[in-house]
Short mmCIF file of C-alpha atoms and ligand atoms in Angstrom, two decimals:
data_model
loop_
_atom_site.label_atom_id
_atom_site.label_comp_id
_atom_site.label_asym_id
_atom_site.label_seq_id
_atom_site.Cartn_x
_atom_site.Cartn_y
_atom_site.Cartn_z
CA UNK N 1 48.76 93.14 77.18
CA UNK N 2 49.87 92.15 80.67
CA UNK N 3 50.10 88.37 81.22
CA UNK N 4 50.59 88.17 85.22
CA UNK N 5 49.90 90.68 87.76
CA UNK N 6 50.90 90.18 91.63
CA UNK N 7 49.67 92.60 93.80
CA UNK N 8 50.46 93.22 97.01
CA UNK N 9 51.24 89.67 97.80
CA UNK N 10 51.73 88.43 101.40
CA UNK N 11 52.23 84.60 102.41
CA UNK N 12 53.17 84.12 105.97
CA UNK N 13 54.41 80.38 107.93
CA UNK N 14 53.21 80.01 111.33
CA UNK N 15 55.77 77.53 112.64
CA UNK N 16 56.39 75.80 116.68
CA UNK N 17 59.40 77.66 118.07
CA UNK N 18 59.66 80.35 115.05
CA UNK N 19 56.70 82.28 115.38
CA UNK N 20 55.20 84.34 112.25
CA UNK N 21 57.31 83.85 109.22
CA UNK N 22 56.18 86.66 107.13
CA UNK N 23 58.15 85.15 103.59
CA UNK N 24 56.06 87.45 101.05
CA UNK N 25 55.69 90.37 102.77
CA UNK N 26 53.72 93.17 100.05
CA UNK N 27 55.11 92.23 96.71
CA UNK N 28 54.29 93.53 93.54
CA UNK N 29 55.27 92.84 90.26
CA UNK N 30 54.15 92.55 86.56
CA UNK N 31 55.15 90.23 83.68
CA UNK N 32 54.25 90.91 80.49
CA UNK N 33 53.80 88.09 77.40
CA UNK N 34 57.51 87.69 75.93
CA UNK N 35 59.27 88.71 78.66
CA UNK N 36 61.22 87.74 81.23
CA UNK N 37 61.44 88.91 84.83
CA UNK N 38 64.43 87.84 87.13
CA UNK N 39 64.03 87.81 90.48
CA UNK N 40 66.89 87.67 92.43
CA UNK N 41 68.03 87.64 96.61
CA UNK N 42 70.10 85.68 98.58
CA UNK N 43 68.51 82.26 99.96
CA UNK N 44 65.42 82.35 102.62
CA UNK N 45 64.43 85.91 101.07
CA UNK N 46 60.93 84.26 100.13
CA UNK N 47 62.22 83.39 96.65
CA UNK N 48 60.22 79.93 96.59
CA UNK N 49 56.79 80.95 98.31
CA UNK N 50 56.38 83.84 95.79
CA UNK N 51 56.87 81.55 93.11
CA UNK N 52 54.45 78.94 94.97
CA UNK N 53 51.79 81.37 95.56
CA UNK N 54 52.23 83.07 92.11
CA UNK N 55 50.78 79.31 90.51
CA UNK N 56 48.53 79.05 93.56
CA UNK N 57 50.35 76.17 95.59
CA UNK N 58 51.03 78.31 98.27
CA UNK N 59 47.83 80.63 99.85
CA UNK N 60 48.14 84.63 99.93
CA UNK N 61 47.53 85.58 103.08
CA UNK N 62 46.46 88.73 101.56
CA UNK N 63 47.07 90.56 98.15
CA UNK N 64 46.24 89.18 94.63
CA UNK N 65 47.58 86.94 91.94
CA UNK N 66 45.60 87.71 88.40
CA UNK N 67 46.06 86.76 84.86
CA UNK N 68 45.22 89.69 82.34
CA UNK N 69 43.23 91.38 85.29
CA UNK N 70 41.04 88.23 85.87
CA UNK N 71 42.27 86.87 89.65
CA UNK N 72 43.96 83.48 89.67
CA UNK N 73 41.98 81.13 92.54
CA UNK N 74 44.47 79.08 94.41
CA UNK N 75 44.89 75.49 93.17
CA UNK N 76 42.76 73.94 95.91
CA UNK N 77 39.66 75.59 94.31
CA UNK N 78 40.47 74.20 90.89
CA UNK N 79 41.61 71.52 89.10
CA UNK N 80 44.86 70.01 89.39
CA UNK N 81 45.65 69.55 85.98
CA UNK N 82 43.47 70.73 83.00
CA UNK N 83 43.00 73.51 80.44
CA UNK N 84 42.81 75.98 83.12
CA UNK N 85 45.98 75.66 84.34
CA UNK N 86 47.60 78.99 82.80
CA UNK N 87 50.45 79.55 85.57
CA UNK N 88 53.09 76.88 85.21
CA UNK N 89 56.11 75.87 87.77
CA UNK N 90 59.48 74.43 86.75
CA UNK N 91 61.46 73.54 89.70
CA UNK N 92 64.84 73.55 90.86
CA UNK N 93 64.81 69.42 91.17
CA UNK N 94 63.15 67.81 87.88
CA UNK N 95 63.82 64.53 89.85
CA UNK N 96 62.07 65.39 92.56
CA UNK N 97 59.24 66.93 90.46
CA UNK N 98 58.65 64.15 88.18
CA UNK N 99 57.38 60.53 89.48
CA UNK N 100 59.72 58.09 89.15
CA UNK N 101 57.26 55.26 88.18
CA UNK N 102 55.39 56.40 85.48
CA UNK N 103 56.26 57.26 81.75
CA UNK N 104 57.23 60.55 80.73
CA UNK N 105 54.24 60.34 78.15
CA UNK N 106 52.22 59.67 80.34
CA UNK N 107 53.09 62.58 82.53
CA UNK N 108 52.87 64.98 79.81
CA UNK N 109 49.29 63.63 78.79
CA UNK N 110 48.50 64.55 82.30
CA UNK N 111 48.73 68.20 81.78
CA UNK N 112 46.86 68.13 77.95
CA UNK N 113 43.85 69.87 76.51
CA UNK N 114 43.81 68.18 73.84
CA UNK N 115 40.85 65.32 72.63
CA UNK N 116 41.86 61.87 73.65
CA UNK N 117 42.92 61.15 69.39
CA UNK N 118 45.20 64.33 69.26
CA UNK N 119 47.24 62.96 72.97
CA UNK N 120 49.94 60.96 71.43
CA UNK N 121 50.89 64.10 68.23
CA UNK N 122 50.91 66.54 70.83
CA UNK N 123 52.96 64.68 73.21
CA UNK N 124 55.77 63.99 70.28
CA UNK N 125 55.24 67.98 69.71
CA UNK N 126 56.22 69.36 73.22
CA UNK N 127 59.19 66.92 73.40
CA UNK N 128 60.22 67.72 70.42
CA UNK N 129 59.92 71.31 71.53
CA UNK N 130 61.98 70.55 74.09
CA UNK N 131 64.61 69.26 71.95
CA UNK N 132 63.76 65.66 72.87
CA UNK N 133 63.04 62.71 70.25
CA UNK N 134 59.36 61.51 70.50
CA UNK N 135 60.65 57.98 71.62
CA UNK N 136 61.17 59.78 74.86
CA UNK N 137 57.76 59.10 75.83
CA UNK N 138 57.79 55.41 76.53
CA UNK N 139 60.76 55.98 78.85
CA UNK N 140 61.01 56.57 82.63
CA UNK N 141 62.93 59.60 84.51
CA UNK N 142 65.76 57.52 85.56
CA UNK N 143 66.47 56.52 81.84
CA UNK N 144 67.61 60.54 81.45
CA UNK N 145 70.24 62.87 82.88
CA UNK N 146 69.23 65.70 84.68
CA UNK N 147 69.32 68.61 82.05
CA UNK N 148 67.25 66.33 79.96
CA UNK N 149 65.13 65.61 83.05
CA UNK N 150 64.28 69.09 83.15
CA UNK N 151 63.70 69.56 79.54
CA UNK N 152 60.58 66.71 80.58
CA UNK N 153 59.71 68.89 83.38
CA UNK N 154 59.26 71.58 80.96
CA UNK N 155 57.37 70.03 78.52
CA UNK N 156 54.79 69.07 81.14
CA UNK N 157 54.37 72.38 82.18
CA UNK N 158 54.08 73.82 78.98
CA UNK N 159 51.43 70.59 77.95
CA UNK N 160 48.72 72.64 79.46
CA UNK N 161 49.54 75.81 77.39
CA UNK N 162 50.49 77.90 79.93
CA UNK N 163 50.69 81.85 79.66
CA UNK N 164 53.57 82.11 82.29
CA UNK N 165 55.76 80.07 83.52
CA UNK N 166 57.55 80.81 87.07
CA UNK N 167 60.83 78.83 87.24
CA UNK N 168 62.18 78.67 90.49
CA UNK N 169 66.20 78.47 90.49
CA UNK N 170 65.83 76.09 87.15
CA UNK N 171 69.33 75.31 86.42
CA UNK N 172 70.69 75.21 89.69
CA UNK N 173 70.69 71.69 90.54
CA UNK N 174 72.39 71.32 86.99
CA UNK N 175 76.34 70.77 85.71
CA UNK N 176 77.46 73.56 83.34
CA UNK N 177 77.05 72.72 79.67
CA UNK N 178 73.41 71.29 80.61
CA UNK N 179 72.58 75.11 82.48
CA UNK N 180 73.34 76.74 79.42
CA UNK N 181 71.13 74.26 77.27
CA UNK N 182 68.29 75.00 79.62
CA UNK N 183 68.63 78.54 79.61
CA UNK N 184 68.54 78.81 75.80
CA UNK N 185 66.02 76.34 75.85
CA UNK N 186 63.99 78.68 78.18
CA UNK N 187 64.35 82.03 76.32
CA UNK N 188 63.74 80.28 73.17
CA UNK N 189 60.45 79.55 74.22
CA UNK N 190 59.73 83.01 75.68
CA UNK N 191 60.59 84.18 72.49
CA UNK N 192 58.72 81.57 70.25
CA UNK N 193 55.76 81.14 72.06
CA UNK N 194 55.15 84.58 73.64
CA UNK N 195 55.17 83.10 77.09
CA UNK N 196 56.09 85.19 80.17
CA UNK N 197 58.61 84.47 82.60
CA UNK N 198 59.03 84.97 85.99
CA UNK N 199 63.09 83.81 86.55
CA UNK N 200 64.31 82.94 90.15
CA UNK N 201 67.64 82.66 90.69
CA UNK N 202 70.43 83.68 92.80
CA UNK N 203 73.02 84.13 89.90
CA UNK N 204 72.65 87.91 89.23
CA UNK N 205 75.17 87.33 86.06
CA UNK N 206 72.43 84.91 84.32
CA UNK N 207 69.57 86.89 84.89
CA UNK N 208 71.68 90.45 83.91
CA UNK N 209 71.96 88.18 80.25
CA UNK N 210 68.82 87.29 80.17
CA UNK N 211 65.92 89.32 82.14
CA UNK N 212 64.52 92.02 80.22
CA UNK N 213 63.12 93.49 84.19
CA UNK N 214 65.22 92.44 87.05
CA UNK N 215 63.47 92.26 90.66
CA UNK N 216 65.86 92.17 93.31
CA UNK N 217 64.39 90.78 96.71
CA UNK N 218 65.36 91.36 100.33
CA UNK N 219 63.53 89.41 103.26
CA UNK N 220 60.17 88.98 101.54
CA UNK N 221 59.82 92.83 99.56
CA UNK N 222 61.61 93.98 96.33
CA UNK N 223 63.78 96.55 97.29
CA UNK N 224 64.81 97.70 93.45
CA UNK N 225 62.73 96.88 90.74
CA UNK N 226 63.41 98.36 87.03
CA UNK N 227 65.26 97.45 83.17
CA UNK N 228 67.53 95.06 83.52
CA UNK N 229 70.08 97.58 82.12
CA UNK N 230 69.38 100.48 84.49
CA UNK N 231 69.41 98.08 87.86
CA UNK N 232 72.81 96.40 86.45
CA UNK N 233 74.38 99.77 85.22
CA UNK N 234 72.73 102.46 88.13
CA UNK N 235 71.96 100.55 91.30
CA UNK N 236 70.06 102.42 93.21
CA UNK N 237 69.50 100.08 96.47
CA UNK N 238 72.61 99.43 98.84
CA UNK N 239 71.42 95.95 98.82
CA UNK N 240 71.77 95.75 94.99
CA UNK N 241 75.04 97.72 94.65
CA UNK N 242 76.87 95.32 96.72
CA UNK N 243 75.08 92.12 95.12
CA UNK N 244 76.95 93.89 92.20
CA UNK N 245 80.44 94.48 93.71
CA UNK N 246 80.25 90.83 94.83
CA UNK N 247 79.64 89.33 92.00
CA UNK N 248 83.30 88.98 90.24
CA UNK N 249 84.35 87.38 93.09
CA UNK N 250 82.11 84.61 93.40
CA UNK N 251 81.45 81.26 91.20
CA UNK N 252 78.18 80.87 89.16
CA UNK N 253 76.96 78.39 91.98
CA UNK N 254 77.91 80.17 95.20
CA UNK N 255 75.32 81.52 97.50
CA UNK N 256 75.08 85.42 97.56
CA UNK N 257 76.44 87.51 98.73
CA UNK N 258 79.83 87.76 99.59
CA UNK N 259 80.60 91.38 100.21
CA UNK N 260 77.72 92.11 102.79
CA UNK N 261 78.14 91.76 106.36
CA UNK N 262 76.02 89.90 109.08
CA UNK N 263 73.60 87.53 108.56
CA UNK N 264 69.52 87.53 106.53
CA UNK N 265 67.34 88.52 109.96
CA UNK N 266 65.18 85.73 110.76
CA UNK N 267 62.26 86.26 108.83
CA UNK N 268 60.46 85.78 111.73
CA UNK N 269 62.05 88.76 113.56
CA UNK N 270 62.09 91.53 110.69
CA UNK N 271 64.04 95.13 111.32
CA UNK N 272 62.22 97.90 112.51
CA UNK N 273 62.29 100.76 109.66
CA UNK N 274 63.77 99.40 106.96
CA UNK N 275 64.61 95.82 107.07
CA UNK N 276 68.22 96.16 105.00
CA UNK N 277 69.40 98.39 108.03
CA UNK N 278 71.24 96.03 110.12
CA UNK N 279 73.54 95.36 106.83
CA UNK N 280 73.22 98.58 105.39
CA UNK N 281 76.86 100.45 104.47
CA UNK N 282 74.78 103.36 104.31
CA UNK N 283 72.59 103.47 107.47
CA UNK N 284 71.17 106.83 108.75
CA UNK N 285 69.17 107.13 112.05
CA UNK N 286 65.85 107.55 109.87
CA UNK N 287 66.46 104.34 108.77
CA UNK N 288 65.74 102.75 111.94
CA UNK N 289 62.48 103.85 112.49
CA UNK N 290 60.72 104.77 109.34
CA UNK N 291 59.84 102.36 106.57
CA UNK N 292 61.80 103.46 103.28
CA UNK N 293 60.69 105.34 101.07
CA UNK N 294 59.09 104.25 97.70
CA UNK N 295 60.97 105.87 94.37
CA UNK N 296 58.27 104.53 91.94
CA UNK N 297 58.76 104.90 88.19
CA UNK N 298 60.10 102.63 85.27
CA UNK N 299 63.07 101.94 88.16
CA UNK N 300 61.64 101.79 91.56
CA UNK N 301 63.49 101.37 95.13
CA UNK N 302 62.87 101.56 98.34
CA UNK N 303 65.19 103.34 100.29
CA UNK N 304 66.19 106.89 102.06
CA UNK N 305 69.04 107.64 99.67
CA UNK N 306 67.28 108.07 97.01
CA UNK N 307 65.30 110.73 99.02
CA UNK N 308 66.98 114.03 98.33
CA UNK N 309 65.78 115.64 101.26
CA UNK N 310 66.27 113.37 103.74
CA UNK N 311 69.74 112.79 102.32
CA UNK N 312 70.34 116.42 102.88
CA UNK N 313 69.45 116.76 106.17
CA UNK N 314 71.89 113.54 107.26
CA UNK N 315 74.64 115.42 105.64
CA UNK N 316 73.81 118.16 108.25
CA UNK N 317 73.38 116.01 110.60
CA UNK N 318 76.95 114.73 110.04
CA UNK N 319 78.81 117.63 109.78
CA UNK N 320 77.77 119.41 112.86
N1 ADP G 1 56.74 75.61 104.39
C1 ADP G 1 57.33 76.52 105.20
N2 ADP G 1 57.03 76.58 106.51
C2 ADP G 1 57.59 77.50 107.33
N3 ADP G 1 58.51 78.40 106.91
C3 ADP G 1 58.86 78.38 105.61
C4 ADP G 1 58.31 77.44 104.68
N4 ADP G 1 58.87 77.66 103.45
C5 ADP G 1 59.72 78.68 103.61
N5 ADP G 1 59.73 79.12 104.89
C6 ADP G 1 60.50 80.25 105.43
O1 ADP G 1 60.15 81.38 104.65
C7 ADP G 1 61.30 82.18 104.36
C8 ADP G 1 61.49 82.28 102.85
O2 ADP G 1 61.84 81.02 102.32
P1 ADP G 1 61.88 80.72 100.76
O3 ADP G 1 60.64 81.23 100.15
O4 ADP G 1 62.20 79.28 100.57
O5 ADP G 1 63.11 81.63 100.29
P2 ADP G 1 64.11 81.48 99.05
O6 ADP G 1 63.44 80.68 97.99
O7 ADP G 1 64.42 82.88 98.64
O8 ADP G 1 65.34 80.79 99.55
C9 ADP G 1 62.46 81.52 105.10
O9 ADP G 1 62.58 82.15 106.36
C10 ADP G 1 61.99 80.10 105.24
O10 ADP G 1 62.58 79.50 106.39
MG1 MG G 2 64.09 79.00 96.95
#
C-alpha cells in the first residue's frame, strides 16, 4: 500500500523585486506506510514549501498531492483540525509552533477524534507515547526544554492519527543528546505505528542512518532519487557525489555543502539546461542547453552522465 503520493508538484512565490520564485519545480516522490524518506539539499532548494504543500499549507501551483490515490485538497478547503487531517507537520521550531498561552492538553485535544469522554485517556496516551508523563498536560510550553517541546509538537500531530508525517529539519533547532532522543523517538514511531515519513534535513549523515529512500534536492527538482544504500554507496548525480565528499569535513549542524563551488542560483533566475551546470565538476556543452536526462528505475537521476551515449560522444568531443 502506498501512503503519500506527490506528483509532479510545482509551488511558485511571486515576490516585488524577485520575480517568479519557482521553489517546487516538478517533484515527485512516494512514501510508503513504515518508511521513511529523507530529503535532503542545501538551504533555499524548496525544502520547506514541499513539505508545506505536501500537508496542504502551501497551494500547488500545479501537480498533485494524494493519500492512497485519493487527492489531498489543500487545507483552506477543509478543516483545520479534525479527523481528516491525515498529513501531519513537525517543524523545525516547536516554540514557534506551539502557542505559548495555552496548555499542552489542551493543544493536543485540539487535534483529537476522539468523543468528548475518551479526550483526557487519549491525551495521557500520546504523551506518554511521546515519552512524556501525563501531568504534562496541565503545563505550558515554557515549563519544557526544547527536545521535550518537540516531543509536544509531536504528539499533537500524531493526536489526529495521521498516516504521514512530513518533518521539516526536526532536530535542527535542537542541542545534541536531545537530537538523538528525537530521532529515536521518530523512527520508533514509524516503526510502531506504521506511519510514513517524509524526513527533511540537511544532515546527509542522519538521514544515510535512518532513511530507508533518500531524495536528494537541487533548486526545487530531485536530482537522485533511490535506496538509501545505493545513493550513499553509488552516487550517481555530481550534485550528490560531492554532498558525499563533503560530508567528513563538516559538523552535524553546518550548512551544506562545503566542497561545491559558487553559489544556489536564485531561484528566481534558474540555469538554462540543467540547473546543476553552473556548479557542475562535470559540465559538458549539452548540459547547457538541454534539460537532463531522466535515468528512471529503483535509483533514478537526472543527469547526462549517466547517458552512455551522450557521454561517448563528449569523450570525442574532447579528444579531437
Ligand atoms: N513565502 C515565500 N515567499 C517568497 N519566496 C519564498 C517563500 N518561501 C520560500 N521562498 C523561496 O523559495 C525558495 C525555496 O525556499 P525553501 O522552500 O524555504 O527552501 P529550503 O527549505 O530548502 O531551505 C527560496 O528561494 C526561498 O527564498
Ligand atoms: Mg527549510
Amino acid at each position: 500500500m502506498s501512503a503519500l503520493t506527490v506528483t509532479e508538484a510545482h509551488v511558485e512565490y511571486r515576490s516585488r523585486g524577485r520575480g517568479l520564485v519557482r521553489a517546487v519545480d516538478g517533484v515527485s516522490l512516494t512514501v510508503q506506510a513504515g518508511q521513511i524518506v529523507g530529503l535532503v539539499g542545501e538551504s533555499g532548494c524548496g525544502k520547506s514549501s514541499l513539505a508545506r504543500a505536501v500537508v496542504g499549507m502551501e497551494p500547488v501551483t500545479s501537480g498533485e498531492i494524494a493519500l492512497d490515490g485519493r487527492p489531498v485538497p489543500p487545507l483552506g478547503w477543509r478543516r483545520r483540525s479534525g479527523p481528516d487531517l491525515r498529513l501531519q507537520m513537525v517543524f523545525q521550531n516547536p516554540y514557534a509552533s506551539l502557542n505559548p498561552r495555552r496548555s499542552v492538553g489542551d493543544q493536543i485535544t485540539d487535534g483529537l477524534a476522539v468523543p468528548r469522554e475518551e479526550q483526557g485517556r487519549e491525551v495521557a496516551r500520546l504523551l506518554e507515547l511521546v515519552g512524556l508523563e501525563p501531568e504534562a498536560a496541565d503545563r505550558y510550553p515554557h515549563q519544557f526544554s526544547g527536545g521535550q517541546r518537540q516531543r509536544v509538537a509531536i504528539a499533537r500531530a500524531l493526536a489526529a492519527r495521521p498516516d504521514v508525517l512530513v518533518a521539516d529539519e526536526p532536530v535542527t533547532a535542537l542541542d545534541a543528546s536531545s537530537q538523538a532522543q528525537i530521532v529515536n523517538l521518530l523512527t520508533s514511531l514509524v516503526d510502531d505505528l506504521g506511519l510514513g515519513m517524509l524526513f527533511i534535513s540537511h544532515d546527509l549523515a542522519l538521514v544515510r542512518e535512518i532513511a530507508d529512500v533518500t531524495a536528494v534536492m537541487y533548486l526545487g527538482r530531485i536530482v537522485e532519487h533511490g535506496p538509501t544504500e545505493q545513493v550513499w554507496s553509488q552516487p550517481r548525480h555530481p550534485y550528490t557525489r560531492t554532498l558525499i565528499e563533503a560530508l567528513p569535513r563538516i559538523s552535524a549542524d553546518a550548512h551544506l555543502p562545503v566542497g561545491l563551488r559558487g553559489e544556489v542560483p536564485d531561484g528566481a533566475h534558474v540555469p538554462t539546461g540543467c540547473r546543476f551546470r553552473t556548479r557542475c565538476p562535470a559540465v559538458m556543452p549539452i548540459c547547457t542547453t538541454e534539460p537532463p536526462v531522466v535515468v528512471d528505475g529503483e535509483h533514478t537521476v537526472a543527469c547526462w552522465l549517466a547517458d552512455e551515449s551522450t557521454l561517448r560522444a563528449s569523450a570525442t568531443e574532447g579528444a579531437r
